[in-house]
mmCIF file of C-alpha atoms in Angstrom:
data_model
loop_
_atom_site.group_PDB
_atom_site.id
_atom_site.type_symbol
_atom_site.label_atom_id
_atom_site.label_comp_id
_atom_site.label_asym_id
_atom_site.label_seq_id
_atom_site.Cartn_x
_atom_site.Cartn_y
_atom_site.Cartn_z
ATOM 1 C CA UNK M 107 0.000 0.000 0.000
ATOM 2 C CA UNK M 108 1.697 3.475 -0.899
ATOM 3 C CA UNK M 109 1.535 6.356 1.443
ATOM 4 C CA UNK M 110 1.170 9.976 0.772
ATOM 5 C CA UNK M 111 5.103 10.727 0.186
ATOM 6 C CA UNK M 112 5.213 7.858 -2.382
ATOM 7 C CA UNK M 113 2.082 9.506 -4.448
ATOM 8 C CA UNK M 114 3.935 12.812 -4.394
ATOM 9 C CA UNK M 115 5.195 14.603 -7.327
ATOM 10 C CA UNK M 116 8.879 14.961 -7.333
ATOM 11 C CA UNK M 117 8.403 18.885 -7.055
ATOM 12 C CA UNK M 118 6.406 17.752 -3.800
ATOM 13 C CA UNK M 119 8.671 15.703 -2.466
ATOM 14 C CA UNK M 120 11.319 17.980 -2.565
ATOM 15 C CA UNK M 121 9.041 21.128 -0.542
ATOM 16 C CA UNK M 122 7.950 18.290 1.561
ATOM 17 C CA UNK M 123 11.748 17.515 2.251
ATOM 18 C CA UNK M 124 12.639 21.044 2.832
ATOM 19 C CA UNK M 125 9.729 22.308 4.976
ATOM 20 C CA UNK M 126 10.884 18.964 6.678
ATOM 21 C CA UNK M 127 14.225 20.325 7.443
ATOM 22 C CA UNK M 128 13.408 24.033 8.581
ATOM 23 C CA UNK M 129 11.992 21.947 11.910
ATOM 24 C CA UNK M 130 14.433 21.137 14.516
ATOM 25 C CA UNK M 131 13.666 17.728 15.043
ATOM 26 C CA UNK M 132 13.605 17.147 10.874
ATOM 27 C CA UNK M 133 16.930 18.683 10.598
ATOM 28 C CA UNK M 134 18.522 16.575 13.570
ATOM 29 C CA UNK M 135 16.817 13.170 11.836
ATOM 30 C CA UNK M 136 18.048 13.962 8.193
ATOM 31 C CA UNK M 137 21.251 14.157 9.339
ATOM 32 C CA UNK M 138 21.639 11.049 11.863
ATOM 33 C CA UNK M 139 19.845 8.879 8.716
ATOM 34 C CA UNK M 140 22.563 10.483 6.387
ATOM 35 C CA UNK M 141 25.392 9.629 8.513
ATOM 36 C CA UNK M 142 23.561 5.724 8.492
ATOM 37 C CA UNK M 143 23.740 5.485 5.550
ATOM 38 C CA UNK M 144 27.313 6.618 4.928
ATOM 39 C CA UNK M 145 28.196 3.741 7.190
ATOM 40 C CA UNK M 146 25.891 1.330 5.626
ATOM 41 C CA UNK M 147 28.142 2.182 2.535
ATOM 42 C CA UNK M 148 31.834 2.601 4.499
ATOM 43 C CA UNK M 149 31.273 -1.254 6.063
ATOM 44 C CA UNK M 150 30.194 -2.393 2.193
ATOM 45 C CA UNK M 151 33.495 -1.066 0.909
ATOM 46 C CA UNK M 152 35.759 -2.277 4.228
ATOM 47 C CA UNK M 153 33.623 -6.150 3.307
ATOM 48 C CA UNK M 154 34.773 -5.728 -0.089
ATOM 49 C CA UNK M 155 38.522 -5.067 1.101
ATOM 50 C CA UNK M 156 38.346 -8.150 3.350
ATOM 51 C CA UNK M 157 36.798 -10.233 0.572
ATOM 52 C CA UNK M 158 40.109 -9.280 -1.272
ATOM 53 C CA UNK M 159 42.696 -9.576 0.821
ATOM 54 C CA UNK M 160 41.398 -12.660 2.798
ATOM 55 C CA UNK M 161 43.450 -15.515 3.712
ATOM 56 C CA UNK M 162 40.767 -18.015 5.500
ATOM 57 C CA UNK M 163 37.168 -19.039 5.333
ATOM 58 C CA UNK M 164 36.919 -16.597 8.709
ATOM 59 C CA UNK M 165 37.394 -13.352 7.057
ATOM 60 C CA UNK M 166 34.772 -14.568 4.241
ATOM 61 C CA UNK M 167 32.302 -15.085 7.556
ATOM 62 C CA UNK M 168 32.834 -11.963 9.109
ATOM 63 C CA UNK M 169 33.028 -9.899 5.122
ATOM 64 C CA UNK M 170 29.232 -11.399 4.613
ATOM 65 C CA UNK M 171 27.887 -10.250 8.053
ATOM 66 C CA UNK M 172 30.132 -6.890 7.455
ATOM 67 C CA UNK M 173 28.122 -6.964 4.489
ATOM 68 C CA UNK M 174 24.738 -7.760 6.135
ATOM 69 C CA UNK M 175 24.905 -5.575 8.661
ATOM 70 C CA UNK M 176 25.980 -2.499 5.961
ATOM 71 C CA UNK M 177 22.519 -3.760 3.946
ATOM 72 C CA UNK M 178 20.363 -3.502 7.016
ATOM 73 C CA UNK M 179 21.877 0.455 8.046
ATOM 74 C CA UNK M 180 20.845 1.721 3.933
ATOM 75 C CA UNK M 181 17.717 -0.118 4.342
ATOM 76 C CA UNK M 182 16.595 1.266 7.892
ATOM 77 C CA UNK M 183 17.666 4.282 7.159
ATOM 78 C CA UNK M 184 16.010 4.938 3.966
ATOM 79 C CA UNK M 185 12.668 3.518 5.418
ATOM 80 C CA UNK M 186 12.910 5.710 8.404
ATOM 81 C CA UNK M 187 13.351 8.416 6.331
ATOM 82 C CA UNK M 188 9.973 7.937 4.093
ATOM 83 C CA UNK M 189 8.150 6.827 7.655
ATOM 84 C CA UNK M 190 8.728 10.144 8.987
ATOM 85 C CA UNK M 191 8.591 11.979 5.592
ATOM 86 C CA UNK M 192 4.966 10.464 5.501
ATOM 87 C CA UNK M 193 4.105 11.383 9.008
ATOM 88 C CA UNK M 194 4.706 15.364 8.066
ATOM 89 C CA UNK M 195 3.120 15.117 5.478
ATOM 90 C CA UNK M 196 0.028 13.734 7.073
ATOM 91 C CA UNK M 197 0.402 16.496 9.713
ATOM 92 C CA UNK M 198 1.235 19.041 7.580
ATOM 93 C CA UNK M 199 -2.125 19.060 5.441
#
């Protein structure tokens, strides 16, 4: 079922994102889900570097959870971010 950010324009998504950071609590959210995601995508290239230079089946183990674990920070993050997006935008009208 899609919400009311997902049945925005792309004009309105991007006033919705804005008015969205003018709030304090917006602001302070946008930025703690950014810096998620930047380590969702820092742990996928360290996995990579492990899958490289690995010598045993251990560093294959801990590269996949490595890489798990940076799949489940983009994820979260990005699904936070429409969950609250949709929430202001419910409020907001």
């Amino acid at each position: 079922m899609k919400n009311k950010y997902q049945r925005m324009t792309k004009d309105e998504k991007k006033k919705l994102i804005n008015d969205y950071k003018k709030t304090e609590k917006g602001n302070y959210l946008l930025k703690k889900l950014r810096n998620l995601i930047v380590i969702g995508v820092l742990s996928y290239f360290y996995a990579i570097y492990l899958i490289i230079t690995s010598e045993n089946i251990w560093n294959y183990i801990s590269a996949g959870m490595l890489l798990l674990a940076g799949c489940i920070f983009i994820v979260a993050s990005i699904k936070l971010r429409i969950k609250n997006l949709n929430k202001f935008a419910i409020k907001k009208k």
